[in-house]
XYZ file of N, CA and C in Angstrom:
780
model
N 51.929 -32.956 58.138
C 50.737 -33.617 57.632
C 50.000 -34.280 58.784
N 48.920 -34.181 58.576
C 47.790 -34.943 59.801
C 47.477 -35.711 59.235
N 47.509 -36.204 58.264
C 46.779 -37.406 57.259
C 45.429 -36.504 57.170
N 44.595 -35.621 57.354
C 43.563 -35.205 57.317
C 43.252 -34.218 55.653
N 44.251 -33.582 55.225
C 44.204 -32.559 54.465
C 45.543 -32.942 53.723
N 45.760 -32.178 52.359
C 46.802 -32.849 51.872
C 46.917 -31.658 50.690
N 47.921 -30.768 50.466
C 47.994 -30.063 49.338
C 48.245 -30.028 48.245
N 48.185 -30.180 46.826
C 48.571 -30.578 45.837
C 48.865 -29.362 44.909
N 49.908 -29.197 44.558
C 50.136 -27.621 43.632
C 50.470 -28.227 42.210
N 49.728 -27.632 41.013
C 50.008 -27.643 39.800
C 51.531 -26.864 39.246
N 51.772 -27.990 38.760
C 53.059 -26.975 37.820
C 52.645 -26.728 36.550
N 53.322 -25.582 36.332
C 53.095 -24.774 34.685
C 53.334 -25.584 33.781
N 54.033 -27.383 33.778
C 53.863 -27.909 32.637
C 52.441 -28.977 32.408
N 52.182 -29.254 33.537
C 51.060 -30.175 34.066
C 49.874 -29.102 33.868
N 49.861 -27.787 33.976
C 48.220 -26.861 33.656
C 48.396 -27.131 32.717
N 49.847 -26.683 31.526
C 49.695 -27.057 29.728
C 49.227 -28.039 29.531
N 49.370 -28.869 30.068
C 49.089 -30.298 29.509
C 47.270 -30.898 29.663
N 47.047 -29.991 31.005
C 45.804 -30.071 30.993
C 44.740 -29.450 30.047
N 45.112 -28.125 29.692
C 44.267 -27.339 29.053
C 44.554 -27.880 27.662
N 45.425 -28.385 26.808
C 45.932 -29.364 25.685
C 44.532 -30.274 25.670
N 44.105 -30.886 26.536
C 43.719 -32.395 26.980
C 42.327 -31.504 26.746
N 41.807 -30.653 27.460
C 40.514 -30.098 27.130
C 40.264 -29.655 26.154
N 41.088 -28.950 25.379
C 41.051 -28.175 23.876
C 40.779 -29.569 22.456
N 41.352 -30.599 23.317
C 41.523 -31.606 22.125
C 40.016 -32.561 22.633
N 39.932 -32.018 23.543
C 38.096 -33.421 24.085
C 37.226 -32.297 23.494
N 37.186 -30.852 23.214
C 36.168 -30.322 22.930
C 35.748 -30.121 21.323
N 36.885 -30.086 20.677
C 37.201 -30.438 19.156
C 37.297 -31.618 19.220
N 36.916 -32.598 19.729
C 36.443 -34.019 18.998
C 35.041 -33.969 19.463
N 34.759 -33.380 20.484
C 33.294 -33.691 20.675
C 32.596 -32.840 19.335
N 32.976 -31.674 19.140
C 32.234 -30.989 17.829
C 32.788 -31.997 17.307
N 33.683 -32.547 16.213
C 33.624 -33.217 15.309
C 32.656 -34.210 14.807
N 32.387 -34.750 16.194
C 31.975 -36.036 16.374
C 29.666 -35.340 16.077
N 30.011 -34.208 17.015
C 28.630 -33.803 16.837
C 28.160 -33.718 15.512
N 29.143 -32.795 14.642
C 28.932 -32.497 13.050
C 28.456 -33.865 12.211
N 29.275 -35.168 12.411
C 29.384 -36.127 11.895
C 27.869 -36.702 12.227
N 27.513 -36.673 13.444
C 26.230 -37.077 13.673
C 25.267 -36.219 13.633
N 25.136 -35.160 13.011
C 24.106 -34.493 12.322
C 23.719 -33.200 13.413
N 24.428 -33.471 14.653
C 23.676 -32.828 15.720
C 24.229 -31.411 15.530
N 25.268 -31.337 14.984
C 25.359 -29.391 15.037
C 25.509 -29.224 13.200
N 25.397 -28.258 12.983
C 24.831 -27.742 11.131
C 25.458 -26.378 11.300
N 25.997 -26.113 9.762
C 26.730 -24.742 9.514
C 25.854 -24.164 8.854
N 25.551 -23.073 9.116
C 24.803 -21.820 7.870
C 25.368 -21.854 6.901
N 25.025 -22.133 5.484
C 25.760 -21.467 4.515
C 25.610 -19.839 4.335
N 26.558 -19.631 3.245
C 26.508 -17.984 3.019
C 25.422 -18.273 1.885
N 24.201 -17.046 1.820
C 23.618 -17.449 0.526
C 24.363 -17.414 -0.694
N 24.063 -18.140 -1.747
C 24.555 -18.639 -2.836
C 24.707 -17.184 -3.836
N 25.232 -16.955 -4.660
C 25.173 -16.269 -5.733
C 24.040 -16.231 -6.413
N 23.712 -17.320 -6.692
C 22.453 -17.126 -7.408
C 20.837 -16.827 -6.257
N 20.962 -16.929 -5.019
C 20.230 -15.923 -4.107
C 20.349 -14.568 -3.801
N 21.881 -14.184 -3.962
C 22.171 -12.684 -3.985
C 21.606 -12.321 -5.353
N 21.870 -12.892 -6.281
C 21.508 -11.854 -7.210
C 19.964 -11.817 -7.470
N 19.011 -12.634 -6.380
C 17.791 -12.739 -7.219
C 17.265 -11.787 -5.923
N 17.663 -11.750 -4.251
C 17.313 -10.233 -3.870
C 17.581 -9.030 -4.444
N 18.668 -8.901 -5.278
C 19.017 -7.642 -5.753
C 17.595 -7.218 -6.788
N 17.700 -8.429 -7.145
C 16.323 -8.005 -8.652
C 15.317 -7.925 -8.095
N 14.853 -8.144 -6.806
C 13.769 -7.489 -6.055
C 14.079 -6.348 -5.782
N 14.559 -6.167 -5.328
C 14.904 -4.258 -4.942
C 15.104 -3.790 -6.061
N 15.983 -3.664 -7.090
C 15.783 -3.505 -8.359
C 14.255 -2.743 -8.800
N 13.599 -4.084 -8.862
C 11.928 -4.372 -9.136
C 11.743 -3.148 -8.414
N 11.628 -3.285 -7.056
C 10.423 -2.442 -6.127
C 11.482 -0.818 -6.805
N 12.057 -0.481 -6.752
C 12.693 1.088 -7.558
C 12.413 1.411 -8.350
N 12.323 0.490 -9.550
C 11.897 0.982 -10.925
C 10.108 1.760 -11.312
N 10.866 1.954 -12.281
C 9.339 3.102 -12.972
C 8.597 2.487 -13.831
N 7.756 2.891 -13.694
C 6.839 2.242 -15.457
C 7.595 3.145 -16.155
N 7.696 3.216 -17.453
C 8.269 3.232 -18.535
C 7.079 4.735 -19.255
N 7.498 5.341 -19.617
C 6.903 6.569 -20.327
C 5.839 5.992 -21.334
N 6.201 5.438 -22.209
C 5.065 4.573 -23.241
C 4.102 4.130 -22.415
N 4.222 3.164 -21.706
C 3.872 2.135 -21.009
C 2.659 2.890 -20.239
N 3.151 3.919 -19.698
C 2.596 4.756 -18.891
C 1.410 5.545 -19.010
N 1.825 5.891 -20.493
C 0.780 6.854 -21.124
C -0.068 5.707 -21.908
N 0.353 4.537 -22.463
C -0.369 3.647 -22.907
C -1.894 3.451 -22.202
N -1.612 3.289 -20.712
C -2.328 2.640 -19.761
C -3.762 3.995 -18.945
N -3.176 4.656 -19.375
C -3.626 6.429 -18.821
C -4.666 6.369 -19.866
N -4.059 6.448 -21.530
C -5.276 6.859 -22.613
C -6.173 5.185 -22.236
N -5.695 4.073 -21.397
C -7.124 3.311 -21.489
C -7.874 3.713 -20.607
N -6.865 4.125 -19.505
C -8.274 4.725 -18.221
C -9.567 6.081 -18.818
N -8.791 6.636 -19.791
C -9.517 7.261 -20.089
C -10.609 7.010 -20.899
N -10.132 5.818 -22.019
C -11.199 5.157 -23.240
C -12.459 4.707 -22.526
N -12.452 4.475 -20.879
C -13.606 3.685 -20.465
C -14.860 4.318 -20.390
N -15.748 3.639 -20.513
C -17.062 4.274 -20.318
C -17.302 5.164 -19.458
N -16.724 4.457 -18.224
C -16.794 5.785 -17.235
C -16.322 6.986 -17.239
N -15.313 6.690 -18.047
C -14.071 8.219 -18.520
C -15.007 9.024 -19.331
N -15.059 8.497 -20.314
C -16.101 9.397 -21.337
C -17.089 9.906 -20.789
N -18.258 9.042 -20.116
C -19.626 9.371 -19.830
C -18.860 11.316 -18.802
N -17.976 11.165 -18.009
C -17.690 12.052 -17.306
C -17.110 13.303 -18.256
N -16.274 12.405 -19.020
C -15.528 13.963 -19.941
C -16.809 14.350 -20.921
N -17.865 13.839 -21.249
C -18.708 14.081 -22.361
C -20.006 14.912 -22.076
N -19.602 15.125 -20.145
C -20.455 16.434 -19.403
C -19.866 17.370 -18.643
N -19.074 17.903 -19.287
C -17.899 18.948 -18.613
C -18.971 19.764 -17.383
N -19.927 20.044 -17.876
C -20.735 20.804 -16.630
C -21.402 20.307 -15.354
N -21.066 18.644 -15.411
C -21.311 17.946 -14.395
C -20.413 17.506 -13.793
N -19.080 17.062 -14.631
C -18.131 16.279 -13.971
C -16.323 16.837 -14.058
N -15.938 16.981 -13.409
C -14.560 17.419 -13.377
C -13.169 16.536 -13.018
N -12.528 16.681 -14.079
C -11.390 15.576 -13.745
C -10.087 16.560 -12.520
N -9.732 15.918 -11.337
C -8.730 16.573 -10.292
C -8.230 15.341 -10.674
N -6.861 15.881 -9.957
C -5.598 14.987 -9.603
C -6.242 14.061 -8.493
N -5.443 12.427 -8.673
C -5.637 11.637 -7.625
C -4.532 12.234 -6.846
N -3.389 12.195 -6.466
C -1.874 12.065 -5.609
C -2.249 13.805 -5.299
N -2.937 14.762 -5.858
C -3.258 15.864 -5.058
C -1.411 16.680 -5.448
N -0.915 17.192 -4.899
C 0.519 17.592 -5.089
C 1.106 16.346 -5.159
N 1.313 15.266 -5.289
C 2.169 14.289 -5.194
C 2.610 14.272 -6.915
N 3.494 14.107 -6.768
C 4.191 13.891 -8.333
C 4.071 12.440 -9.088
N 4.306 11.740 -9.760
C 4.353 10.862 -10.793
C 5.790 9.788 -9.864
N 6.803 10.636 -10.277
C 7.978 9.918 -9.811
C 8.516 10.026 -8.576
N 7.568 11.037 -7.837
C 8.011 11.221 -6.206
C 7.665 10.205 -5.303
N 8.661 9.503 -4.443
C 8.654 8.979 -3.466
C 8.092 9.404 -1.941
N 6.997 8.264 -1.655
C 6.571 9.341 -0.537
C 6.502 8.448 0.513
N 6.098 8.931 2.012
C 5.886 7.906 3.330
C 4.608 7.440 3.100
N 3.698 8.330 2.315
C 2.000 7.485 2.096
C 2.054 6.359 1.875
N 1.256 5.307 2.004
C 0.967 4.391 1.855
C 0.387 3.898 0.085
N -0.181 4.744 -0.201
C -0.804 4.557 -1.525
C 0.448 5.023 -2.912
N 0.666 6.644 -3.008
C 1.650 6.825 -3.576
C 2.746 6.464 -3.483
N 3.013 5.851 -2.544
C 4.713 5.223 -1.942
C 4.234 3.850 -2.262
N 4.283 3.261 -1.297
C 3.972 1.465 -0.889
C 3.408 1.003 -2.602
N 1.916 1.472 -2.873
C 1.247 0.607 -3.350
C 1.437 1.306 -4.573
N 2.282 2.316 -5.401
C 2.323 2.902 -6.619
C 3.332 2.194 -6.922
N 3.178 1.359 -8.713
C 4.600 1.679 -9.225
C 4.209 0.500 -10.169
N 5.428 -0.392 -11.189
C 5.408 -1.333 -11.822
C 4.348 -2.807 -11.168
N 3.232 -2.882 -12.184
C 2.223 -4.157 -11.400
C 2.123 -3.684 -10.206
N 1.896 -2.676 -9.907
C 1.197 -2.343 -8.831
C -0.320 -1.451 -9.229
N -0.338 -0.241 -8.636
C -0.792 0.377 -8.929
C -0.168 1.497 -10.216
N -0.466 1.015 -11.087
C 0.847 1.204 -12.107
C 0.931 2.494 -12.763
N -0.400 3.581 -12.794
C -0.097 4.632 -13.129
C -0.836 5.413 -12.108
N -0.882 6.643 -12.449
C -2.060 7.351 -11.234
C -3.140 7.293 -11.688
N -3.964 7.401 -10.813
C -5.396 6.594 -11.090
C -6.105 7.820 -11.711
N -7.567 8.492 -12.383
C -8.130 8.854 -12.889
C -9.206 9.382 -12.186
N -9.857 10.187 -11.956
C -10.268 10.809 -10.900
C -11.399 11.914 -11.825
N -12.954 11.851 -11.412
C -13.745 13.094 -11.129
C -14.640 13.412 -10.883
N -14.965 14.741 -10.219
C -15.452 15.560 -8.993
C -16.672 15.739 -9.634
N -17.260 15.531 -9.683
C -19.185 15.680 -9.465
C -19.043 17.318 -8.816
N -19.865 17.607 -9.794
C -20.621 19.788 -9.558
C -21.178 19.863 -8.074
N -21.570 18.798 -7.495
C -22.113 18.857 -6.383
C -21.107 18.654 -5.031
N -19.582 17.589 -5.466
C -18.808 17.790 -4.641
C -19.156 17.095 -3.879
N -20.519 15.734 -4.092
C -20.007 15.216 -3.540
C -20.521 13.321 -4.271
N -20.533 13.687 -5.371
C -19.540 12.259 -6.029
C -18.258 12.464 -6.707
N -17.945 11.069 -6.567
C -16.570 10.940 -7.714
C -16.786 9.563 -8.335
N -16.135 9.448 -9.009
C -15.671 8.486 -9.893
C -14.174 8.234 -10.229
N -13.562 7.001 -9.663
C -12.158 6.626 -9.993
C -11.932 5.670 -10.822
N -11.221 5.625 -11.667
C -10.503 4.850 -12.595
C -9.318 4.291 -12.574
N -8.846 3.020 -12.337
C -7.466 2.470 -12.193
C -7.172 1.276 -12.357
N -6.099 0.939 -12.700
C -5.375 0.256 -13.170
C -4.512 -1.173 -11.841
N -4.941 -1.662 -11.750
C -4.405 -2.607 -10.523
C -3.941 -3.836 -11.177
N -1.886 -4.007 -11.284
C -1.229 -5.135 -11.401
C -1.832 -6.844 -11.021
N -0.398 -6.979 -11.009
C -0.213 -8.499 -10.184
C 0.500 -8.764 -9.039
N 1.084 -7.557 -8.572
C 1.869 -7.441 -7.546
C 1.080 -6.996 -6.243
N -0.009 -7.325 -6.235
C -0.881 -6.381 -4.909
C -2.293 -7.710 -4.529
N -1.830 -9.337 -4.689
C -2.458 -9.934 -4.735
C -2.849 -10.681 -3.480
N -3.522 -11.219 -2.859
C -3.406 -12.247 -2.219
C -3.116 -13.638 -2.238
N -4.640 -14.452 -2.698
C -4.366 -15.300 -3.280
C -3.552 -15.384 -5.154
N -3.052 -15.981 -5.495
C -2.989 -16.116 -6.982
C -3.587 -15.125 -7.900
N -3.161 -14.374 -9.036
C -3.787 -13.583 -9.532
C -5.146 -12.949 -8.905
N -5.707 -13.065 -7.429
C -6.849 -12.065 -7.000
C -6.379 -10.872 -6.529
N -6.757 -9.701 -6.428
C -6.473 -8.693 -5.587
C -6.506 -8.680 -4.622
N -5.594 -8.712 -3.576
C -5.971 -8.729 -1.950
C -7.166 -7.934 -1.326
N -8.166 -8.551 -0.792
C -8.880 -7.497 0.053
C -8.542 -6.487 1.143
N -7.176 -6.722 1.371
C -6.903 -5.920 2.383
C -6.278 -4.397 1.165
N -5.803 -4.564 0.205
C -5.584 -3.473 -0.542
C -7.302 -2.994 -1.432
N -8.308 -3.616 -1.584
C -9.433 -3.287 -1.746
C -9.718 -2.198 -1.046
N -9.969 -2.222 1.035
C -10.193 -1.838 1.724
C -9.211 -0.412 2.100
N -8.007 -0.738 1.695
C -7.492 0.394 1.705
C -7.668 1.496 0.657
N -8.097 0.886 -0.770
C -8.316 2.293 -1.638
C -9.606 2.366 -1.173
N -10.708 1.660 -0.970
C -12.184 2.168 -0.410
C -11.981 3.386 0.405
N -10.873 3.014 1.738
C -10.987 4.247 2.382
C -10.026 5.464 1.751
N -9.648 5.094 0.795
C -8.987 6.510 0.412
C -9.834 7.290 -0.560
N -10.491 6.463 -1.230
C -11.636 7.195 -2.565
C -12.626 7.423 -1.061
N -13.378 7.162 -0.294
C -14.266 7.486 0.013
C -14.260 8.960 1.281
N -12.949 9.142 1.427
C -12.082 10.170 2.180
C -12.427 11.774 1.222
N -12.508 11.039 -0.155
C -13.012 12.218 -1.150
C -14.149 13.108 -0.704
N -15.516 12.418 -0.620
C -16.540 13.298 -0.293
C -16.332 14.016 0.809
N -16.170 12.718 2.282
C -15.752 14.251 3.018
C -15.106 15.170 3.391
N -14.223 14.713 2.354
C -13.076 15.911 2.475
C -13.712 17.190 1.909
N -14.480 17.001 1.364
C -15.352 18.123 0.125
C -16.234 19.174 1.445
N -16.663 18.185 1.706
C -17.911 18.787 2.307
C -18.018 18.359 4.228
N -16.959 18.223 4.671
C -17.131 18.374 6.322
C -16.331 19.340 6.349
N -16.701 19.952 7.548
C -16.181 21.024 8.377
C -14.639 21.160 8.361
N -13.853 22.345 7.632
C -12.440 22.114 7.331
C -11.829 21.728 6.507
N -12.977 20.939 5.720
C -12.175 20.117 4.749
C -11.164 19.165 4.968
N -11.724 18.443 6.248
C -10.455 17.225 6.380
C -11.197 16.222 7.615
N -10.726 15.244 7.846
C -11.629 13.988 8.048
C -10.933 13.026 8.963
N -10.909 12.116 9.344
C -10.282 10.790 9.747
C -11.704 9.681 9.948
N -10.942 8.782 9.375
C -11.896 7.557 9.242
C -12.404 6.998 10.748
N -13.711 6.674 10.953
C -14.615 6.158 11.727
C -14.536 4.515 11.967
N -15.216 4.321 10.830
C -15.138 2.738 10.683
C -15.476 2.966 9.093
N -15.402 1.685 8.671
C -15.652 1.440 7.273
C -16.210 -0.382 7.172
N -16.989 -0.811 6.589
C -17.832 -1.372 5.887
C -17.758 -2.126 4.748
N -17.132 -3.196 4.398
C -16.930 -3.763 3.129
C -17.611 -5.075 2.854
N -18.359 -5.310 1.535
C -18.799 -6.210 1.257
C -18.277 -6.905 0.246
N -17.464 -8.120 0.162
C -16.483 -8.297 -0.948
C -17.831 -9.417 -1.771
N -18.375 -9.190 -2.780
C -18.975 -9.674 -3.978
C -18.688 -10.846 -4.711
N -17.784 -10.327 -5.224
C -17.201 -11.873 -6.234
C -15.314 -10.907 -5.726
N -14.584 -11.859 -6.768
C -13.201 -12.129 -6.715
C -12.843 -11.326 -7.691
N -11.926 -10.267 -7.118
C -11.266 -9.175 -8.023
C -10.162 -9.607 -8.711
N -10.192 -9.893 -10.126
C -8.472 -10.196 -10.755
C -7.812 -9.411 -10.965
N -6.475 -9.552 -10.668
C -5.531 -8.706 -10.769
C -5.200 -8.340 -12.512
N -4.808 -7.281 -12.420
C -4.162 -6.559 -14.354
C -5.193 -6.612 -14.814
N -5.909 -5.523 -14.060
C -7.477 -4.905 -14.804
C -7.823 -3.724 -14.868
N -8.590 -2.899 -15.458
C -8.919 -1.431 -14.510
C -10.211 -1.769 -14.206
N -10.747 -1.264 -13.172
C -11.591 -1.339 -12.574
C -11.782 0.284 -11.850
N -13.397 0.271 -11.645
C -13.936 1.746 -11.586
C -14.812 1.616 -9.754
N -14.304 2.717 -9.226
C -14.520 2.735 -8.236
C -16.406 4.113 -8.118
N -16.825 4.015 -7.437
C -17.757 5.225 -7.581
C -18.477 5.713 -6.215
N -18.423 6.624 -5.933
C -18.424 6.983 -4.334
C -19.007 8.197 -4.141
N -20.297 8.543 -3.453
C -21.126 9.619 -2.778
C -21.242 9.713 -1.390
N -21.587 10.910 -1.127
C -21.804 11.430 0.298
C -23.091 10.767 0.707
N -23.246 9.980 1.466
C -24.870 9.589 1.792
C -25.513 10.144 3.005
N -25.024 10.882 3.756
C -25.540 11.720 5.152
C -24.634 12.801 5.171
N -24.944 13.780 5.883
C -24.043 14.573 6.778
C -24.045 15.291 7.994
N -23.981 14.741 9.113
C -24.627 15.461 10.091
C -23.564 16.307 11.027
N -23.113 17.448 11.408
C -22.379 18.390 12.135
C -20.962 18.190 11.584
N -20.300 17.082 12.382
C -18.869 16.606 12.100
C -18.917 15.714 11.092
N -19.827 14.633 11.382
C -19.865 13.366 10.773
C -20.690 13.147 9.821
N -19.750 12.466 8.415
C -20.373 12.462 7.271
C -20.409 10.740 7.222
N -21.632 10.383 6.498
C -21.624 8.724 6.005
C -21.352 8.932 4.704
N -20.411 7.830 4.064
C -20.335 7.495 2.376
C -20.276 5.977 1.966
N -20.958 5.975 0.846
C -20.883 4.748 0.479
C -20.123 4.492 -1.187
N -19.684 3.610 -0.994
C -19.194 3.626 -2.508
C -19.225 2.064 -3.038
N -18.658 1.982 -4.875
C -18.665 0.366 -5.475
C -17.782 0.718 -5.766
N -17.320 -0.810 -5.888
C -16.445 -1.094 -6.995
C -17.061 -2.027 -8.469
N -16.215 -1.828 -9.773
C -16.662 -1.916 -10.491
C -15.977 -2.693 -11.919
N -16.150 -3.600 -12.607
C -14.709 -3.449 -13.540
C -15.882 -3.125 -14.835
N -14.892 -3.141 -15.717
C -15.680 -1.943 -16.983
C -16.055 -2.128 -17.493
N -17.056 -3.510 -17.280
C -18.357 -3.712 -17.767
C -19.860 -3.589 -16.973
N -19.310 -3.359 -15.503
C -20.054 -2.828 -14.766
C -20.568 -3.312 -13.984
N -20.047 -5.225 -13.737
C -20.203 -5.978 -12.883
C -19.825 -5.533 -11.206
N -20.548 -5.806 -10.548
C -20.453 -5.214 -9.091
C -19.246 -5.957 -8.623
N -18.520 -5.584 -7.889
C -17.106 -6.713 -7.519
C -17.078 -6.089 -6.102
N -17.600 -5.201 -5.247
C -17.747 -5.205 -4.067
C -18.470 -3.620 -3.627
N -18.433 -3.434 -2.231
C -19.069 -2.418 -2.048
C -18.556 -1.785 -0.621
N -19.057 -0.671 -0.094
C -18.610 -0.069 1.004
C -19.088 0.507 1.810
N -19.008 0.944 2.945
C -19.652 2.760 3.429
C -18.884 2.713 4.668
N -18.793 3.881 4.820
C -17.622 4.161 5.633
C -17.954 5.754 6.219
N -17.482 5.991 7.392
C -18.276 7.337 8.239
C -16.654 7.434 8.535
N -17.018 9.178 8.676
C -15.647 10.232 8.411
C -16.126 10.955 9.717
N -14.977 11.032 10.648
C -15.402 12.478 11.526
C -14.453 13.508 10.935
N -15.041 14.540 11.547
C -14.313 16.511 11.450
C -13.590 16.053 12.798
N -12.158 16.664 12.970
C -11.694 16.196 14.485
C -11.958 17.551 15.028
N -12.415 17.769 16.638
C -12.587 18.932 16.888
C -11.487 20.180 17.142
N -10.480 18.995 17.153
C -9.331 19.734 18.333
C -8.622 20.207 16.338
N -8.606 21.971 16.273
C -7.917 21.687 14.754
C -6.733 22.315 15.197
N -5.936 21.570 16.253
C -4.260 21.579 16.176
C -4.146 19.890 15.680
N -4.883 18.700 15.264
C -4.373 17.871 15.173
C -4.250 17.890 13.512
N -5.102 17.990 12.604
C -5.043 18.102 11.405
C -5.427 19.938 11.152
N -4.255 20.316 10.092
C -4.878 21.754 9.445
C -6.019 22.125 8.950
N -6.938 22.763 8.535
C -7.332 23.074 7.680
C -7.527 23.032 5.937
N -8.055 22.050 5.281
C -7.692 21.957 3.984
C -8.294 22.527 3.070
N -9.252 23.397 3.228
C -9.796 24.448 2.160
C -9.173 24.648 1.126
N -8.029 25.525 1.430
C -7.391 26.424 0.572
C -6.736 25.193 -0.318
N -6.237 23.938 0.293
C -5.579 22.866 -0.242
C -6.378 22.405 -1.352
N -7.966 22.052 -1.229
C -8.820 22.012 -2.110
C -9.104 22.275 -3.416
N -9.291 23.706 -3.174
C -9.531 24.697 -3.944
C -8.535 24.485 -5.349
N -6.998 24.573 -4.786
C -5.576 24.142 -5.647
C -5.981 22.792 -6.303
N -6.564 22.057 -5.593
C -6.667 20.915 -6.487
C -7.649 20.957 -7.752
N -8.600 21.345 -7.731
C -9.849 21.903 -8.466
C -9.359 22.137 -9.717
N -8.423 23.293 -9.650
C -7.763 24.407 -10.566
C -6.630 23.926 -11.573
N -6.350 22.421 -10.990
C -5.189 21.759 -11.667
C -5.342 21.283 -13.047
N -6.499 20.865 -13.269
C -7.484 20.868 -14.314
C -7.844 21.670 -15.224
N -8.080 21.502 -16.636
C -8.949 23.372 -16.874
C -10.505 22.943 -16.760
N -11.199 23.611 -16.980
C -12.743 23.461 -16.754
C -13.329 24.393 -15.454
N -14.141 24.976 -15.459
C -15.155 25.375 -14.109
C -16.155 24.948 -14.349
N -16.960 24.447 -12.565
C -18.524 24.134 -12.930
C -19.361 25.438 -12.904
């Protein structure tokens, strides 16, 4: 020894005893933390939270109901607008809204998937084609489940069927028969309530090479204006990005009986 440096070696009962001594200061310090509010346990959710996600998923799976279904269909049809259209077969033609989409088929669309089903968009909507191809008229049924504020209809689901009814004309009548949205145009009016039908109505208002303008209303079935639209469609040039929808068309037409 130099007095300078000095070695000290642990024995294997003196490390136990140490690591003892730390294990027991770190479990009192949590204890002590818990007690003073400073650390908090998650609970597991409760039973009565499990079972009330389940009944959401539940919810979002289920079907409208066959009665229910057809109940809501013969009103889309009772409306003025329904009639005035079925009561000129040589002007107006009823097509499928969902196009091939089925009733109970699940899809990645946004409209038939997402926004179809119980208080939603609760049956398929009502649909027809003007001799000229390029009005329509829609009819539908919009829940309580598609709201924003409190019983209103969200405008952001407004804006999304605008651009899907107004996708109609130029799908009719641009180059190919198929489209992608430009911009679109909305003027929200008064406050749409939800668990109503309400009538949409939509024409071609220009058409120049690629690009078609349309404007359309909305309507509930007394004929009060509840908002409005217009919205420009291009033809894309490049046609490896979208097919051709002619022939797709045509099938839809035919789904119906009637010719103009």
């Amino acid at each position: 020894m130099d007095g300078l440096t000095k070695t000290f070696v642990f024995s294997r009962p003196m490390l136990a005893a140490w690591a003892t001594c730390c294990i027991f200061f770190g479990v009192s310090i949590s204890l002590f933390g818990v007690d003073q509010g400073w650390i908090t346990f998650v609970k597991p959710p409760s039973k009565k939270v499990s079972e009330e996600a389940t009944d959401v998923t539940a919810a979002d799976k289920e079907e409208v109901d066959q009665e229910t279904y057809d109940r809501i269909t013969d009103s889309l049809l009772q409306t003025d607008a329904a009639k005035s259209c079925l009561e000129n077969p040589d002007e107006w033609k009823r097509v499928p809204y969902f196009w091939t989409r089925g009733r109970g088929q699940k899809s990645s669309a946004l409209v038939p998937g997402t926004l179809y089903g119980p208080d939603k968009l609760t049956v398929e909507p009502v649909i027809f084609l003007n001799r000229d191809r390029k009005q329509f008229v829609v009819i539908l049924h919009i829940g309580k489940r598609l709201c924003g504020h409190d019983g209103i209809v969200h405008g952001g689901v407004q804006a999304t069927l605008f651009d899907e009814i107004t996708a109609r004309p130029a799908f009719w009548n641009l180059p190919r028969n198929i489209a992608l949205t430009a911009t679109l145009n909305i003027n929200y009016r008064r406050p749409v309530l939800a668990d109503q039908i309400l009538v949409f109505r939509t024409q071609l208002k220009t058409i120049e090479g690629r690009k078609a303008t349309i404007a359309a209303q909305l309507e509930d079935t007394q004929g009060n204006l509840l908002s409005d639209a217009e919205s420009l469609y291009v033809s894309p040039s490049n046609d490896k990005l979208l097919p051709d929808a002619s022939s797709h068309l045509k099938k839809i037409e035919s789904v119906y009986p009637g010719n103009f």
